[in-house]
Amino acid sequence: VLYIDYSKYKQIPEIVTFTRRKPILTMGATSGFSRDGVHINFFFKHAALEFEINNDMAKESKLVISDLLLNEARVVKNR
């Protein structure tokens, strides 16, 4: 698992390129990270913690995300 902090925002393309097709689960907590290729991203909406998943990118990394988790998430695609 690789957690990507907000301070690395400008390095997201480089990080995603490095982790692509490798079994490394990437996670963040910054708006838009999943659309930039991060697998799982947490965010607050109306004071509730929610999360989004970029399942296409997870599949490229040969990671399988449970349907139970996908049903609770907002599933997003790359920009």
N, C-alpha and C. Protein backbone atom coordinates (compact mmCIF):
# COMPACT_ATOMS: atom_id res chain seq x y z
N VAL A 1 0.86 -1.17 0.00
CA VAL A 1 0.00 0.00 0.00
C VAL A 1 0.90 1.23 0.00
N LEU A 2 0.58 2.16 -0.91
CA LEU A 2 1.32 3.42 -0.99
C LEU A 2 0.33 4.55 -0.75
N TYR A 3 0.50 5.26 0.36
CA TYR A 3 -0.34 6.43 0.65
C TYR A 3 0.34 7.65 0.04
N ILE A 4 -0.46 8.41 -0.72
CA ILE A 4 0.07 9.60 -1.38
C ILE A 4 -0.52 10.84 -0.74
N ASP A 5 0.31 11.61 -0.10
CA ASP A 5 -0.09 12.81 0.60
C ASP A 5 -0.34 13.96 -0.38
N TYR A 6 -1.15 14.92 0.06
CA TYR A 6 -1.46 16.10 -0.76
C TYR A 6 -0.19 16.80 -1.24
N SER A 7 0.84 16.80 -0.43
CA SER A 7 2.07 17.50 -0.79
C SER A 7 2.73 16.91 -2.04
N LYS A 8 2.33 15.72 -2.45
CA LYS A 8 2.88 15.07 -3.64
C LYS A 8 1.98 15.23 -4.85
N TYR A 9 1.01 16.16 -4.77
CA TYR A 9 0.02 16.35 -5.84
C TYR A 9 0.66 16.49 -7.22
N LYS A 10 1.70 17.27 -7.32
CA LYS A 10 2.33 17.50 -8.63
C LYS A 10 3.07 16.26 -9.14
N GLN A 11 3.34 15.31 -8.26
CA GLN A 11 4.05 14.11 -8.66
C GLN A 11 3.12 12.94 -8.98
N ILE A 12 1.82 13.15 -8.93
CA ILE A 12 0.86 12.07 -9.18
C ILE A 12 1.11 11.38 -10.52
N PRO A 13 1.27 12.11 -11.63
CA PRO A 13 1.50 11.40 -12.90
C PRO A 13 2.72 10.47 -12.85
N GLU A 14 3.79 10.94 -12.23
CA GLU A 14 5.00 10.13 -12.12
C GLU A 14 4.78 8.91 -11.23
N ILE A 15 4.09 9.10 -10.12
CA ILE A 15 3.81 8.00 -9.19
C ILE A 15 2.91 6.96 -9.86
N VAL A 16 1.86 7.43 -10.54
CA VAL A 16 0.93 6.51 -11.21
C VAL A 16 1.65 5.73 -12.32
N THR A 17 2.52 6.40 -13.04
CA THR A 17 3.29 5.71 -14.09
C THR A 17 4.18 4.64 -13.47
N PHE A 18 4.80 4.93 -12.34
CA PHE A 18 5.69 3.97 -11.68
C PHE A 18 4.91 2.77 -11.14
N THR A 19 3.74 3.00 -10.55
CA THR A 19 2.99 1.92 -9.91
C THR A 19 2.07 1.17 -10.88
N ARG A 20 1.83 1.73 -12.04
CA ARG A 20 0.93 1.12 -13.03
C ARG A 20 1.41 -0.29 -13.36
N ARG A 21 0.47 -1.21 -13.36
CA ARG A 21 0.72 -2.62 -13.68
C ARG A 21 1.60 -3.33 -12.65
N LYS A 22 1.73 -2.73 -11.46
CA LYS A 22 2.43 -3.38 -10.35
C LYS A 22 1.40 -3.58 -9.24
N PRO A 23 1.53 -4.64 -8.46
CA PRO A 23 0.55 -4.90 -7.39
C PRO A 23 0.77 -4.00 -6.17
N ILE A 24 0.67 -2.70 -6.40
CA ILE A 24 0.83 -1.71 -5.33
C ILE A 24 -0.48 -0.92 -5.25
N LEU A 25 -1.18 -1.06 -4.15
CA LEU A 25 -2.43 -0.33 -3.95
C LEU A 25 -2.10 1.11 -3.58
N THR A 26 -2.57 2.07 -4.38
CA THR A 26 -2.32 3.48 -4.08
C THR A 26 -3.56 4.08 -3.44
N MET A 27 -3.33 4.92 -2.44
CA MET A 27 -4.42 5.55 -1.70
C MET A 27 -4.08 7.01 -1.46
N GLY A 28 -5.11 7.83 -1.38
CA GLY A 28 -4.92 9.23 -1.09
C GLY A 28 -6.12 9.79 -0.35
N ALA A 29 -6.03 11.06 -0.04
CA ALA A 29 -7.12 11.75 0.66
C ALA A 29 -7.20 13.19 0.16
N THR A 30 -7.16 13.33 -1.16
CA THR A 30 -7.17 14.65 -1.77
C THR A 30 -8.12 14.64 -2.95
N SER A 31 -8.96 15.63 -3.04
CA SER A 31 -9.94 15.72 -4.11
C SER A 31 -9.30 15.53 -5.48
N GLY A 32 -9.88 14.63 -6.27
CA GLY A 32 -9.42 14.41 -7.63
C GLY A 32 -8.35 13.36 -7.80
N PHE A 33 -7.77 12.85 -6.73
CA PHE A 33 -6.68 11.89 -6.86
C PHE A 33 -7.10 10.64 -7.64
N SER A 34 -8.30 10.12 -7.43
CA SER A 34 -8.70 8.90 -8.14
C SER A 34 -8.84 9.15 -9.63
N ARG A 35 -9.33 10.31 -10.01
CA ARG A 35 -9.43 10.62 -11.43
C ARG A 35 -8.05 10.79 -12.07
N ASP A 36 -7.05 11.01 -11.23
CA ASP A 36 -5.67 11.11 -11.73
C ASP A 36 -4.97 9.76 -11.74
N GLY A 37 -5.67 8.69 -11.31
CA GLY A 37 -5.11 7.34 -11.38
C GLY A 37 -4.85 6.65 -10.07
N VAL A 38 -5.07 7.32 -8.94
CA VAL A 38 -4.89 6.69 -7.64
C VAL A 38 -6.06 5.72 -7.42
N HIS A 39 -5.78 4.54 -6.89
CA HIS A 39 -6.81 3.50 -6.78
C HIS A 39 -7.96 3.87 -5.84
N ILE A 40 -7.64 4.28 -4.62
CA ILE A 40 -8.67 4.61 -3.63
C ILE A 40 -8.38 5.98 -3.05
N ASN A 41 -9.42 6.81 -2.99
CA ASN A 41 -9.26 8.16 -2.48
C ASN A 41 -10.37 8.47 -1.48
N PHE A 42 -10.00 8.98 -0.33
CA PHE A 42 -10.96 9.36 0.71
C PHE A 42 -11.19 10.86 0.66
N PHE A 43 -12.42 11.28 0.97
CA PHE A 43 -12.75 12.71 0.99
C PHE A 43 -13.94 12.93 1.89
N PHE A 44 -14.11 14.18 2.33
CA PHE A 44 -15.26 14.54 3.15
C PHE A 44 -16.33 15.18 2.28
N LYS A 45 -17.58 14.78 2.51
CA LYS A 45 -18.72 15.37 1.83
C LYS A 45 -19.80 15.57 2.87
N HIS A 46 -20.16 16.83 3.10
CA HIS A 46 -21.16 17.17 4.11
C HIS A 46 -20.80 16.56 5.47
N ALA A 47 -19.56 16.69 5.86
CA ALA A 47 -19.03 16.24 7.15
C ALA A 47 -18.99 14.72 7.29
N ALA A 48 -19.21 13.99 6.20
CA ALA A 48 -19.12 12.53 6.24
C ALA A 48 -17.92 12.08 5.40
N LEU A 49 -17.21 11.09 5.91
CA LEU A 49 -16.08 10.55 5.18
C LEU A 49 -16.60 9.58 4.11
N GLU A 50 -16.24 9.83 2.87
CA GLU A 50 -16.63 8.97 1.76
C GLU A 50 -15.37 8.59 0.99
N PHE A 51 -15.52 7.69 0.03
CA PHE A 51 -14.36 7.29 -0.76
C PHE A 51 -14.77 6.98 -2.18
N GLU A 52 -13.77 7.11 -3.06
CA GLU A 52 -13.97 6.79 -4.46
C GLU A 52 -12.88 5.81 -4.88
N ILE A 53 -13.22 5.02 -5.90
CA ILE A 53 -12.30 3.99 -6.37
C ILE A 53 -12.16 4.09 -7.88
N ASN A 54 -10.93 4.03 -8.34
CA ASN A 54 -10.66 3.95 -9.77
C ASN A 54 -10.39 2.47 -10.06
N ASN A 55 -11.45 1.73 -10.34
CA ASN A 55 -11.34 0.29 -10.49
C ASN A 55 -10.59 -0.10 -11.76
N ASP A 56 -10.67 0.70 -12.80
CA ASP A 56 -9.92 0.39 -14.03
C ASP A 56 -8.42 0.37 -13.75
N MET A 57 -7.95 1.34 -12.99
CA MET A 57 -6.52 1.39 -12.65
C MET A 57 -6.15 0.23 -11.73
N ALA A 58 -7.04 -0.11 -10.80
CA ALA A 58 -6.78 -1.24 -9.90
C ALA A 58 -6.64 -2.53 -10.71
N LYS A 59 -7.53 -2.72 -11.68
CA LYS A 59 -7.45 -3.91 -12.53
C LYS A 59 -6.14 -3.96 -13.31
N GLU A 60 -5.68 -2.82 -13.79
CA GLU A 60 -4.39 -2.79 -14.51
C GLU A 60 -3.25 -3.25 -13.62
N SER A 61 -3.38 -3.01 -12.32
CA SER A 61 -2.35 -3.42 -11.36
C SER A 61 -2.59 -4.84 -10.85
N LYS A 62 -3.57 -5.52 -11.47
CA LYS A 62 -3.92 -6.90 -11.07
C LYS A 62 -4.44 -6.96 -9.63
N LEU A 63 -5.07 -5.88 -9.19
CA LEU A 63 -5.68 -5.83 -7.87
C LEU A 63 -7.18 -6.06 -8.02
N VAL A 64 -7.75 -6.85 -7.14
CA VAL A 64 -9.18 -7.13 -7.18
C VAL A 64 -9.82 -6.45 -5.98
N ILE A 65 -10.74 -5.55 -6.27
CA ILE A 65 -11.45 -4.84 -5.20
C ILE A 65 -12.81 -5.49 -5.02
N SER A 66 -13.12 -5.80 -3.81
CA SER A 66 -14.36 -6.50 -3.48
C SER A 66 -15.58 -5.75 -3.99
N ASP A 67 -16.56 -6.50 -4.48
CA ASP A 67 -17.82 -5.90 -4.90
C ASP A 67 -18.51 -5.19 -3.73
N LEU A 68 -18.34 -5.70 -2.53
CA LEU A 68 -18.93 -5.05 -1.35
C LEU A 68 -18.35 -3.65 -1.18
N LEU A 69 -17.06 -3.51 -1.39
CA LEU A 69 -16.42 -2.20 -1.29
C LEU A 69 -16.83 -1.31 -2.46
N LEU A 70 -16.86 -1.87 -3.66
CA LEU A 70 -17.26 -1.10 -4.84
C LEU A 70 -18.69 -0.57 -4.73
N ASN A 71 -19.57 -1.35 -4.11
CA ASN A 71 -20.96 -0.92 -3.94
C ASN A 71 -21.10 0.28 -3.02
N GLU A 72 -20.15 0.46 -2.12
CA GLU A 72 -20.21 1.57 -1.17
C GLU A 72 -19.46 2.80 -1.67
N ALA A 73 -18.66 2.63 -2.71
CA ALA A 73 -17.79 3.71 -3.20
C ALA A 73 -18.41 4.43 -4.38
N ARG A 74 -17.86 5.58 -4.65
CA ARG A 74 -18.14 6.24 -5.92
C ARG A 74 -17.04 5.75 -6.87
N VAL A 75 -17.43 5.06 -7.93
CA VAL A 75 -16.47 4.51 -8.88
C VAL A 75 -16.22 5.57 -9.95
N VAL A 76 -14.94 5.87 -10.19
CA VAL A 76 -14.56 6.94 -11.12
C VAL A 76 -13.65 6.39 -12.21
N LYS A 77 -13.52 7.15 -13.27
CA LYS A 77 -12.62 6.85 -14.38
C LYS A 77 -11.52 7.90 -14.41
N ASN A 78 -10.46 7.63 -15.15
CA ASN A 78 -9.39 8.61 -15.32
C ASN A 78 -9.90 9.85 -16.06
N ARG A 79 -9.23 10.96 -15.83
CA ARG A 79 -9.56 12.20 -16.54
C ARG A 79 -9.20 12.06 -18.00
